[in-house]
Tab-separated table of C-alpha atoms in Angstrom:
chain	number	residue	atom	x	y	z
B	1	MET	CA	-54.782	-167.197	140.320
B	2	HIS	CA	-51.980	-168.442	142.789
B	3	GLU	CA	-51.448	-164.938	143.946
B	4	LEU	CA	-55.101	-164.296	144.562
B	5	VAL	CA	-55.674	-167.452	146.620
B	6	LEU	CA	-52.571	-166.555	148.540
B	7	GLU	CA	-53.884	-162.978	148.996
B	8	LEU	CA	-57.019	-164.303	150.543
B	9	MET	CA	-54.901	-166.266	153.080
B	10	ARG	CA	-52.573	-163.325	153.877
B	11	SER	CA	-55.581	-161.036	154.437
B	12	SER	CA	-57.462	-163.206	156.649
B	13	PRO	CA	-56.474	-164.984	160.004
B	14	CYS	CA	-59.924	-166.487	160.133
B	15	LEU	CA	-59.370	-168.123	156.751
B	16	THR	CA	-55.935	-169.701	157.605
B	17	GLN	CA	-57.296	-170.890	160.960
B	18	THR	CA	-60.352	-172.484	159.270
B	19	LEU	CA	-58.134	-174.144	156.560
B	20	PHE	CA	-55.752	-175.590	159.202
B	21	GLN	CA	-58.790	-176.893	161.229
B	22	LEU	CA	-60.370	-178.331	158.088
B	23	ALA	CA	-56.959	-180.055	157.303
B	24	THR	CA	-56.055	-181.478	160.663
B	25	GLY	CA	-59.339	-181.711	162.562
B	26	THR	CA	-58.016	-179.669	165.411
B	27	ARG	CA	-57.536	-175.954	166.290
B	28	GLY	CA	-53.910	-176.688	167.638
B	29	PRO	CA	-52.722	-175.905	171.171
B	30	ARG	CA	-55.085	-174.127	173.418
B	31	ASN	CA	-54.447	-170.784	174.894
B	32	ALA	CA	-52.420	-169.772	171.851
B	33	ARG	CA	-53.069	-167.564	168.836
B	34	TRP	CA	-51.868	-167.720	165.168
B	35	LEU	CA	-49.541	-165.006	163.941
B	36	PRO	CA	-47.873	-164.461	160.571
B	37	ASP	CA	-44.104	-165.436	160.357
B	38	ASP	CA	-41.004	-165.428	158.188
B	39	ILE	CA	-41.684	-167.461	155.003
B	40	GLU	CA	-37.971	-167.901	154.020
B	41	PHE	CA	-35.980	-170.945	154.883
B	42	PRO	CA	-32.296	-170.580	154.038
B	43	ASP	CA	-30.590	-173.910	153.210
B	44	TRP	CA	-27.002	-175.141	153.763
B	45	ARG	CA	-25.958	-173.385	150.451
B	46	PHE	CA	-27.442	-170.063	151.759
B	47	VAL	CA	-29.936	-170.099	148.866
B	48	PRO	CA	-33.408	-169.009	150.354
B	49	HIS	CA	-36.527	-171.210	149.775
B	50	ARG	CA	-39.708	-169.342	150.131
B	51	ALA	CA	-42.879	-170.945	151.288
B	52	ASP	CA	-46.126	-169.510	150.214
B	53	LEU	CA	-47.368	-168.638	153.769
B	54	VAL	CA	-46.227	-169.625	157.321
B	55	ARG	CA	-48.366	-169.029	160.329
B	56	THR	CA	-46.998	-169.714	163.830
B	57	LYS	CA	-49.351	-170.338	167.052
B	58	ARG	CA	-47.854	-168.690	170.080
B	59	ASP	CA	-48.872	-168.972	173.711
B	60	VAL	CA	-49.251	-166.085	176.261
B	61	HIS	CA	-45.569	-166.129	176.655
B	62	ASP	CA	-44.900	-165.886	173.004
B	63	ARG	CA	-43.458	-169.338	172.672
B	64	VAL	CA	-44.288	-170.965	169.381
B	65	ARG	CA	-46.258	-174.081	170.014
B	66	GLN	CA	-47.302	-175.019	166.459
B	67	VAL	CA	-46.273	-174.055	162.919
B	68	ALA	CA	-48.364	-174.320	159.777
B	69	VAL	CA	-46.728	-174.018	156.272
B	70	PHE	CA	-49.336	-173.203	153.661
B	71	GLU	CA	-48.784	-173.979	150.072
B	72	VAL	CA	-51.079	-172.823	147.154
B	73	GLN	CA	-50.906	-175.449	144.384
B	74	LEU	CA	-52.874	-175.022	141.071
B	75	ARG	CA	-51.025	-177.642	139.034
B	76	ARG	CA	-48.895	-180.684	139.569
B	77	ASP	CA	-45.105	-179.934	140.261
B	78	GLU	CA	-42.890	-182.896	141.051
B	79	SER	CA	-40.208	-180.325	142.298
B	80	LYS	CA	-42.587	-179.642	145.192
B	81	HIS	CA	-41.750	-183.317	146.577
B	82	ALA	CA	-38.358	-181.930	147.241
B	83	SER	CA	-39.199	-178.480	148.606
B	84	TRP	CA	-42.112	-179.452	150.812
B	85	PRO	CA	-40.134	-181.767	153.111
B	86	PHE	CA	-37.505	-179.037	153.285
B	87	TYR	CA	-39.884	-176.451	154.537
B	88	VAL	CA	-41.163	-178.787	157.160
B	89	SER	CA	-37.780	-179.839	158.332
B	90	ALA	CA	-36.419	-176.249	158.399
B	91	ALA	CA	-39.473	-174.977	160.280
B	92	ARG	CA	-39.104	-177.856	162.845
B	93	LEU	CA	-35.422	-177.054	163.295
B	94	ARG	CA	-36.113	-173.266	163.642
B	95	TRP	CA	-39.147	-173.377	166.092
B	96	ARG	CA	-38.618	-176.816	167.621
B	97	CYS	CA	-42.305	-177.771	167.635
B	98	PRO	CA	-44.716	-179.626	165.467
B	99	VAL	CA	-45.069	-178.502	161.904
B	100	THR	CA	-48.058	-179.102	159.512
B	101	LEU	CA	-47.740	-178.756	155.922
B	102	VAL	CA	-51.228	-177.630	154.407
B	103	VAL	CA	-51.865	-177.623	150.595
B	104	VAL	CA	-54.554	-175.502	149.258
B	105	THR	CA	-55.772	-176.280	145.645
B	106	LEU	CA	-58.932	-175.496	143.670
B	107	ARG	CA	-58.542	-178.698	141.511
B	108	ARG	CA	-59.469	-182.166	142.396
B	109	SER	CA	-56.951	-183.712	140.214
B	110	VAL	CA	-54.090	-181.675	141.866
B	111	ALA	CA	-55.570	-182.357	145.349
B	112	ARG	CA	-55.346	-186.075	144.638
B	113	TRP	CA	-51.778	-185.691	143.541
B	114	SER	CA	-50.895	-183.493	146.535
B	115	ARG	CA	-52.138	-186.252	148.897
B	116	ARG	CA	-49.537	-188.727	147.806
B	117	PRO	CA	-47.338	-189.537	150.735
B	118	ILE	CA	-43.757	-188.120	149.929
B	119	ARG	CA	-41.120	-190.862	150.551
B	120	LEU	CA	-38.027	-189.439	152.509
B	121	ASP	CA	-35.925	-192.618	152.934
B	122	THR	CA	-35.603	-196.214	152.525
B	123	ALA	CA	-36.660	-197.021	156.015
B	124	GLY	CA	-40.185	-196.053	155.149
B	125	SER	CA	-40.420	-192.499	156.588
B	126	VAL	CA	-42.919	-190.380	154.703
B	127	LEU	CA	-44.359	-186.701	154.631
B	128	CYS	CA	-48.090	-186.651	154.326
B	129	PRO	CA	-49.252	-183.256	153.274
B	130	GLN	CA	-52.803	-182.157	154.563
B	131	VAL	CA	-54.666	-181.117	151.643
B	132	ILE	CA	-57.651	-178.779	151.205
B	133	GLY	CA	-59.314	-179.206	147.818
B	134	PRO	CA	-62.850	-178.533	146.451
B	135	ASP	CA	-64.329	-181.281	148.512
B	136	GLU	CA	-62.868	-179.863	151.766
B	137	ILE	CA	-63.646	-176.098	151.042
B	138	PRO	CA	-67.097	-175.455	152.251
B	139	VAL	CA	-70.153	-174.519	149.961
B	140	ILE	CA	-71.085	-171.169	151.428
B	141	THR	CA	-74.512	-169.927	149.952
B	142	SER	CA	-75.645	-167.964	153.141
B	143	PRO	CA	-74.780	-164.183	153.039
B	144	ARG	CA	-74.688	-164.147	156.939
B	145	ARG	CA	-72.319	-167.009	156.941
B	146	ALA	CA	-70.199	-165.219	154.303
B	147	GLU	CA	-69.871	-162.124	156.309
B	148	ARG	CA	-68.226	-164.010	159.185
B	149	CYS	CA	-65.068	-164.604	157.012
B	150	PRO	CA	-65.441	-162.813	153.474
B	151	GLU	CA	-62.203	-164.577	152.325
B	152	LEU	CA	-63.408	-167.959	153.116
B	153	ALA	CA	-66.635	-167.115	151.087
B	154	VAL	CA	-64.598	-165.907	148.077
B	155	LEU	CA	-62.450	-169.110	148.144
B	156	SER	CA	-65.790	-171.015	148.289
B	157	ALA	CA	-67.004	-169.303	145.208
B	158	ALA	CA	-63.729	-169.891	143.412
B	159	ALA	CA	-63.776	-173.572	144.250
B	160	HIS	CA	-67.556	-174.004	143.490
B	161	GLY	CA	-68.381	-171.520	141.135
B	162	ARG	CA	-68.397	-173.763	138.202
B	163	GLY	CA	-70.665	-176.230	139.909
B	164	PRO	CA	-74.518	-176.645	140.441
B	165	TYR	CA	-74.393	-173.973	143.346
B	166	GLY	CA	-72.359	-171.399	141.223
B	167	VAL	CA	-74.821	-168.582	141.394
B	168	GLU	CA	-75.498	-169.151	145.281
B	169	VAL	CA	-71.906	-169.184	146.248
B	170	ALA	CA	-71.248	-166.067	144.062
B	171	ARG	CA	-73.996	-164.178	145.591
B	172	ALA	CA	-73.044	-164.972	148.996
B	173	ALA	CA	-69.446	-164.010	148.287
B	174	LEU	CA	-70.277	-160.801	146.535
B	175	SER	CA	-72.846	-159.591	149.038
B	176	CYS	CA	-70.025	-159.523	151.731
B	177	CYS	CA	-67.471	-157.958	149.250
B	178	PHE	CA	-69.523	-154.938	148.745
B	179	GLY	CA	-68.892	-153.877	152.538
B	180	LEU	CA	-65.028	-154.190	152.093
B	181	ASP	CA	-62.746	-151.255	151.178
B	182	ARG	CA	-62.812	-150.505	147.405
B	183	ASP	CA	-59.359	-152.347	146.374
B	184	ARG	CA	-60.226	-155.320	148.282
B	185	ALA	CA	-63.934	-155.401	146.938
B	186	ALA	CA	-62.617	-154.952	143.370
B	187	LEU	CA	-60.121	-157.877	143.733
B	188	TYR	CA	-62.426	-160.200	145.491
B	189	SER	CA	-65.459	-159.554	143.314
B	190	ASP	CA	-63.451	-159.832	139.961
B	191	PHE	CA	-61.979	-163.210	141.341
B	192	VAL	CA	-65.272	-164.612	141.985
B	193	ILE	CA	-66.672	-163.663	138.628
B	194	ALA	CA	-63.624	-164.934	136.979
B	195	ASN	CA	-64.229	-168.556	138.533
B	196	LEU	CA	-67.925	-168.775	137.459
B	197	SER	CA	-69.437	-170.919	134.660
B	198	GLU	CA	-70.589	-168.837	131.773
B	199	GLN	CA	-74.265	-169.254	132.670
B	200	ALA	CA	-73.528	-168.343	136.417
B	201	ALA	CA	-71.508	-165.384	135.363
B	202	LEU	CA	-74.305	-163.985	133.216
B	203	ALA	CA	-76.982	-164.623	135.957
B	204	VAL	CA	-74.809	-162.866	138.617
B	205	ARG	CA	-74.169	-159.804	136.543
B	206	ASN	CA	-77.800	-159.493	135.660
B	207	LEU	CA	-78.880	-159.962	139.332
B	208	MET	CA	-76.301	-158.209	141.290
B	209	LEU	CA	-74.036	-155.944	139.179
B	210	PRO	CA	-74.951	-152.549	137.780
B	211	ASP	CA	-75.420	-151.840	134.147
B	212	GLY	CA	-72.126	-151.247	132.198
B	213	TRP	CA	-70.211	-153.048	134.851
B	214	LYS	CA	-66.568	-153.932	134.175
B	215	PRO	CA	-63.871	-155.388	136.289
B	216	LEU	CA	-61.431	-153.034	138.136
B	217	SER	CA	-58.561	-155.481	139.259
B	218	LYS	CA	-55.826	-156.818	136.865
B	219	ILE	CA	-56.908	-160.246	136.982
B	220	GLY	CA	-60.586	-159.398	136.403
B	221	ARG	CA	-59.810	-157.179	133.489
B	222	GLU	CA	-57.799	-159.998	131.964
B	223	SER	CA	-60.410	-162.455	132.295
B	224	TYR	CA	-63.102	-160.205	131.139
B	225	ASP	CA	-61.188	-159.223	128.016
B	226	LYS	CA	-60.256	-162.765	127.371
B	227	GLY	CA	-64.062	-163.802	127.631
B	228	PHE	CA	-65.123	-160.693	125.547
B	229	ALA	CA	-62.695	-161.602	122.716
B	230	ALA	CA	-63.776	-165.097	122.768
B	231	GLY	CA	-67.400	-164.135	122.544
B	232	LEU	CA	-66.688	-161.810	119.541
B	233	GLU	CA	-64.866	-164.618	117.741
B	234	GLU	CA	-67.720	-166.929	118.481
B	235	SER	CA	-70.090	-164.356	116.916
B	236	ARG	CA	-67.843	-163.782	113.949
B	237	LEU	CA	-67.726	-167.454	113.056
B	238	ALA	CA	-71.338	-168.034	113.577
B	239	LEU	CA	-72.122	-164.809	111.159
B	240	ALA	CA	-69.793	-166.215	108.632
B	241	GLU	CA	-71.337	-169.522	108.478
B	242	THR	CA	-74.788	-167.811	108.084
B	243	ILE	CA	-73.617	-165.602	105.240
B	244	LEU	CA	-72.126	-168.636	103.450
B	245	ALA	CA	-75.446	-170.492	103.974
B	246	LEU	CA	-77.510	-167.524	102.462
B	247	LEU	CA	-75.059	-167.123	99.534
B	248	GLY	CA	-75.491	-170.777	98.799
B	249	GLU	CA	-79.214	-170.348	98.774
B	250	ARG	CA	-79.237	-167.329	96.597
B	251	PHE	CA	-76.438	-168.169	94.103
B	252	SER	CA	-76.152	-172.011	94.078
B	253	ALA	CA	-72.651	-173.109	94.634
B	254	VAL	CA	-70.187	-170.968	96.569
B	255	SER	CA	-66.566	-171.269	95.261
B	256	PRO	CA	-63.787	-172.156	97.599
B	257	ASP	CA	-62.259	-168.675	97.115
B	258	VAL	CA	-65.587	-167.022	98.373
B	259	GLU	CA	-65.680	-169.502	101.369
B	260	GLN	CA	-62.111	-168.577	102.251
B	261	THR	CA	-62.727	-164.780	101.949
B	262	VAL	CA	-66.021	-164.854	104.138
B	263	ARG	CA	-64.441	-167.036	106.837
B	264	ALA	CA	-61.290	-164.746	107.207
B	265	ALA	CA	-63.362	-161.519	107.218
B	266	ASP	CA	-63.634	-159.500	110.573
B	267	LEU	CA	-66.883	-159.086	112.312
B	268	GLU	CA	-67.340	-155.562	111.035
B	269	ARG	CA	-67.118	-156.490	107.373
B	270	LEU	CA	-69.471	-159.521	107.808
B	271	GLN	CA	-72.115	-157.242	109.412
B	272	ARG	CA	-71.880	-154.938	106.434
B	273	TRP	CA	-72.061	-157.955	104.053
B	274	GLY	CA	-75.061	-159.191	105.943
B	275	ARG	CA	-76.994	-155.965	105.516
B	276	ARG	CA	-76.381	-155.851	101.736
B	277	LEU	CA	-76.692	-159.506	100.935
B	278	LEU	CA	-80.337	-159.411	99.767
B	279	SER	CA	-79.679	-156.557	97.316
B	280	ALA	CA	-76.586	-158.045	95.852
B	281	THR	CA	-76.707	-159.747	92.485
B	282	SER	CA	-73.713	-162.054	92.914
B	283	ALA	CA	-71.239	-163.114	95.597
B	284	ASP	CA	-68.441	-161.417	93.766
B	285	GLU	CA	-70.480	-158.094	93.886
B	286	LEU	CA	-71.260	-158.645	97.563
B	287	LEU	CA	-67.527	-159.183	98.656
B	288	ALA	CA	-66.567	-156.158	96.556
B	289	THR	CA	-68.445	-153.857	98.945
């Protein structure tokens, strides 16, 4: 998940520019443009510290006027309160200009934690990260708006796919994914589907995806296989309880050994027992088949 959000930001200058503007309320210095830059900051022990993403805004003379250090944060990590100030200090020392730390997260609880001012000394100096969480990421439901910046639309679907607009944000994001190159389209669409609620994912598959669709990217396959396995297990447990209930109706009391055997059986065996249940003369005869 962390790498996928980061890939969206690496691939799209418009996304990082939008996130910076959402975080700070400004576009940064005029007559300058954002460019990718080195993400490693060596410290005094010559151990490199790697930020997730660094963008520098340069003027027409190639002078750095603004630095944005982006960090994707999907869970609380107290060690970040040591590394984040270091990134900001190292970037300021290197480029001698204002530096903004922007934290991007898909979870409200992590957003609240990330906003906590980081105390730097006993005199009251603090670092205040600028945080982009679900409440700051726009809800993009218009395919036309999604086309302007597909990565922002995908991020919107990831942030809001489990909410009341899950189907709408997914449809907007997927509509612009289909126009991208095959690898990006597969990665982005699988990422969108993986972050939807069960009901939204089912609706989107029925409305927008072809019959027999399966995810192509690694994360998509992992999420799909996990959901498929969970669905099989849910079906197995439900069928086991149904068979036990029918056995109880046909043969009165069901012994603990029979209950244990039925609940431990695989789905294929349960289905076979279900087909033969009406013709069996006893629970033992059924389980012997």
